[in-house]
Amino acid sequence: MGAVRLPFERALNADLRDAGLMPPELEVKTSDRIGQTFSAVSLGGLRTLVATFLNLRAFSFFTEQRWADVADTFDTIVDLAPRTRYYWDTGSWHQSYNAASYYLYESKLPGLRRKLGWRESILKGRDFLERGIRNNPEDPILRERLGFLLSDSNKIAAFGDVNKAYEASYDAYMSAVGIGNSRWLAKRFALYSLARVPGSEREALAMAKEVRAEQGRDTPTMLGLLYTLGYHEDPSQSVDKLIDSVFPSREVAYEVLGGLWMRTRDRYPVYGVARGIALLEAELKVPAERSVLKQELPRPMIPEDYFAPKK
Amino acid sequence: MLSHASRIGVIARHAFTQLVRMKVFYFLAFFAVILIGSNFFDLPQHEGPESAGINILRSIKSWSLGAMTLFSVVLSIVATALLLPKDVEDRTLYTILAKPVPRIDYLAGKLIGVLLLVFVSLALMDVLMTGILHLRTEMVLADQMAVAEARNWPAQDVALLKSDILAQGPTASLQGAVFSVFLRATIIASMAMLISTFSSSTLFTTIISFLIYFVGHFQADARAAYFTHEAGTGDGFWLRGVALLISLVLPDFQLFNVIDAVIEGQVLPLLILGKLTLIGLFYFVFYVIASWLVFARKEF
């Protein structure tokens, strides 16, 4: 009997694994973490049920701000249910956003420890998302989340080289687009990341024109980028004509360029923006004391601002 | 052939009635409470407004299929383990066997009676789960569509969101998952029937069946160990021997863990379900014949 069915069961097992219907083997460390009872239950085909329970437990750890326990629990959850996007997304979000914010604003630890905790949490969140993508290569949303994290103005300093982070963010968004069922915003956000990589201005301008033609939505960021990247192409061109070619009106142009000038945290390129603002302020008769160019610019997110010892 | 079927039908109906009188359907009340509770209790979820409620759908499936699995396994083992000893105790068995009833008809009838009970119970639970899941999916869909409309999402994104939510609702794959729970129960009940033909007590049958059920989840690992380890002497030889024995004797219950993938929103192809059905049928026929071979020689 065994000899008859063994090849069939073996082939079916392989079919199930190929179709992604067979969960991977439970690692020994996972069994240790979830305990013997849960191991038995999860072996009995109830892994997702155990993951649901652990998700509730993780919520308690989250409310108690026990970040290491949150991370451990989500490690176990994704071992049990590796194909559920929600767990990868949530586990990463807890680390990159909640734990990182805790170390940034609430922790009573010394500055250096807080800085370390902040950075490690963000990197842990990134690593978790990347693992999620490796486990779910066909899921565009996880790639979008990674793209978003890597270009987040409040997190980007944790990744070391800012330009490389924007480049990686662009790659993540474009890989989501490449899968074929990504959301509308993926390509637009890919453009926003690419525009912030020095040396990619020409490529970004071409992409901006393509996205505008495809999607037809003129958001302030899109208009601002069309202006600044267009200016970068030829700094000697007439700013007046460039404004006319990009914006629907002078008032909109002033609002958008003023906003772009002040968004220092987002690190967008500002080629020709000061010239454009000066021209528009003169035309729109903006009083000199209210000039955008005279306002104090906010600083980009610099960890030292938060973690320096208080004087 | 027709008389065999008719006899099996009568015995199956009797076994079904006998089990219903044991009030096993009371379990359905617990199931309903669990299901309704998991739907209406506002369990803490870590999710933003863009995915609010979607995880609840997964939870409902997870609780429901979990309860179905536990119920079907316990019922299949305990009900089957009880049947033969009870018939001996009530002396019904002697009356039946004194008539021209082939022993294989008696065993098949009893087993089908148990399976009928498991099937009806699972069907009722499935109706309850599908109904609640459908209602909840509609609620989540309405909420999410309102959010998408308020944010002026493009049609492409709204369609993606909709298909994401619907994949977590009552799908054909979910019905396939419930059927695979039934198939697993079929194998366990058939196996328990074989054990009960030579076991000395109900308790023995129950314990051994549960043990085999759990060890059966390692069958795939044993098979992999047999095929991947080099043949040799010493520990390696014994390891391969034990692995081969487990692979040949025990059913591979892990194959039916496709329910986890379905809960996660995966599609269960019909071809895979067909292959699982074939395996279920194979075990059913094999265990019934093996039970008959043992039971036929038994003196009462």
XYZ file of C-alpha atoms in Angstrom, chain B residues 75-274:
200
model
C -15.571 13.375 16.153
C -14.076 11.049 13.552
C -11.830 9.339 16.065
C -14.169 9.187 19.042
C -17.319 8.267 17.112
C -15.552 5.513 15.180
C -13.824 4.203 18.277
C -17.175 4.029 20.070
C -19.224 2.269 17.403
C -17.920 -1.296 17.458
C -17.551 -1.633 21.261
C -21.015 -0.119 21.705
C -22.567 -2.612 19.307
C -20.822 -5.424 21.186
C -21.986 -4.026 24.519
C -25.587 -3.642 23.313
C -25.354 -7.055 21.636
C -26.626 -5.405 18.417
C -23.584 -6.759 16.636
C -24.593 -10.384 17.283
C -28.083 -9.765 15.918
C -26.667 -8.176 12.770
C -24.017 -10.774 12.154
C -26.496 -13.601 12.734
C -28.267 -12.354 9.607
C -26.795 -12.766 6.122
C -24.915 -9.474 6.383
C -21.332 -9.627 5.064
C -18.920 -8.192 7.576
C -17.536 -5.751 5.040
C -21.033 -4.290 4.604
C -21.327 -3.851 8.322
C -17.946 -2.063 8.589
C -18.498 0.109 5.521
C -21.981 1.038 6.753
C -20.717 2.022 10.180
C -17.893 4.083 8.716
C -20.166 5.822 6.216
C -22.548 6.627 9.088
C -19.725 8.388 10.935
C -18.623 10.188 7.777
C -22.200 11.258 7.097
C -22.358 12.790 10.543
C -19.022 14.596 10.012
C -20.162 15.762 6.574
C -23.500 17.117 7.826
C -21.783 18.850 10.747
C -19.149 20.408 8.493
C -21.814 21.458 5.992
C -23.805 23.195 8.741
C -20.674 24.917 10.052
C -19.751 25.877 6.512
C -23.158 27.465 5.908
C -22.820 29.454 9.136
C -19.247 30.519 8.341
C -20.037 31.457 4.737
C -23.097 33.453 5.793
C -21.271 35.459 8.432
C -18.224 35.909 6.248
C -20.423 37.136 3.396
C -22.132 39.702 5.628
C -18.856 40.891 7.093
C -17.195 41.077 3.665
C -20.031 43.278 2.422
C -19.583 45.555 5.445
C -15.810 45.834 4.950
C -16.274 46.388 1.233
C -18.789 49.183 1.808
C -16.487 50.888 4.360
C -13.434 50.613 2.148
C -15.234 51.797 -0.983
C -16.409 54.854 0.958
C -12.782 55.562 1.975
C -11.596 55.108 -1.632
C -14.316 57.422 -2.913
C -13.537 60.072 -0.316
C -9.868 59.959 -1.336
C -10.759 60.040 -5.015
C -8.818 56.871 -5.785
C -8.463 55.944 -9.454
C -10.544 53.047 -10.796
C -7.449 50.797 -11.045
C -6.740 51.111 -7.308
C -10.398 50.682 -6.342
C -10.528 47.458 -8.412
C -7.364 46.162 -6.697
C -8.722 46.957 -3.248
C -11.997 45.271 -4.101
C -10.299 42.097 -5.341
C -8.079 42.090 -2.224
C -11.126 42.217 0.050
C -13.119 39.684 -1.953
C -10.170 37.245 -1.858
C -10.587 37.206 1.933
C -14.336 36.598 1.711
C -16.292 33.421 0.957
C -14.591 31.986 -2.135
C -14.742 28.681 -3.986
C -11.295 27.895 -2.549
C -12.720 28.280 0.945
C -15.321 25.608 0.129
C -12.444 23.484 -1.180
C -10.646 23.972 2.133
C -13.731 22.792 4.052
C -13.866 19.761 1.769
C -10.208 19.002 2.468
C -11.038 19.118 6.209
C -13.655 16.471 5.455
C -11.170 14.397 3.460
C -8.725 14.421 6.347
C -11.553 13.367 8.671
C -12.372 10.528 6.255
C -8.835 9.177 6.473
C -8.739 9.475 10.259
C -12.111 7.777 10.700
C -11.111 4.935 8.344
C -7.863 4.489 10.215
C -9.664 4.516 13.589
C -12.015 1.864 12.205
C -9.074 -0.390 11.381
C -7.597 0.088 14.865
C -10.931 -0.583 16.550
C -11.208 -3.972 14.794
C -8.286 -5.322 16.803
C -8.178 -2.969 19.787
C -9.177 -4.095 23.218
C -10.889 -0.859 24.262
C -12.314 2.439 23.061
C -9.642 4.316 24.972
C -6.861 2.392 23.216
C -8.364 3.131 19.775
C -8.769 6.822 20.627
C -5.246 7.294 21.972
C -3.548 5.391 19.147
C -5.609 7.227 16.527
C -4.669 10.631 17.950
C -1.025 9.580 18.082
C -1.109 8.455 14.462
C -2.836 11.695 13.523
C -0.018 13.770 15.008
C 2.790 11.522 13.779
C 1.143 11.577 10.332
C 2.035 15.252 10.137
C 5.708 14.250 10.169
C 5.268 11.708 7.378
C 6.474 14.178 4.745
C 9.595 14.888 6.832
C 10.244 11.154 7.210
C 9.820 10.678 3.465
C 12.201 13.542 2.756
C 14.702 12.058 5.248
C 14.501 8.699 3.502
C 15.030 10.121 0.031
C 17.707 12.657 0.938
C 19.896 10.632 3.320
C 22.629 8.527 1.816
C 22.226 4.803 2.366
C 24.793 3.603 4.845
C 25.371 1.648 7.977
C 25.046 2.480 11.669
C 22.797 5.397 12.649
C 22.168 6.383 9.028
C 20.864 2.912 8.220
C 18.453 2.882 11.171
C 17.330 6.429 10.509
C 16.484 5.582 6.915
C 14.743 2.414 8.060
C 12.521 4.239 10.542
C 11.868 7.004 7.996
C 10.849 4.426 5.392
C 8.575 2.634 7.852
C 6.784 5.876 8.785
C 6.502 6.855 5.126
C 5.021 3.525 4.105
C 2.658 2.961 7.003
C 1.291 6.383 7.976
C -0.841 8.730 5.917
C 0.624 12.138 5.044
C -1.746 14.484 6.862
C 0.334 17.532 5.998
C -1.062 17.406 2.468
C -4.362 18.610 3.881
C -2.773 21.682 5.474
C -3.715 23.549 2.283
C -6.388 25.134 4.475
C -3.722 27.464 5.901
C -2.895 28.754 2.430
C -6.592 29.270 1.689
C -7.029 31.251 4.912
C -4.154 33.426 3.745
C -6.112 34.150 0.556
C -4.477 31.677 -1.839
C -6.456 29.962 -4.577
C -6.887 26.198 -4.250
C -6.826 24.766 -7.797
C -9.448 22.168 -8.644
C -6.750 19.765 -9.852
C -5.056 19.785 -6.449
C -8.392 19.230 -4.736
C -9.041 16.343 -7.115
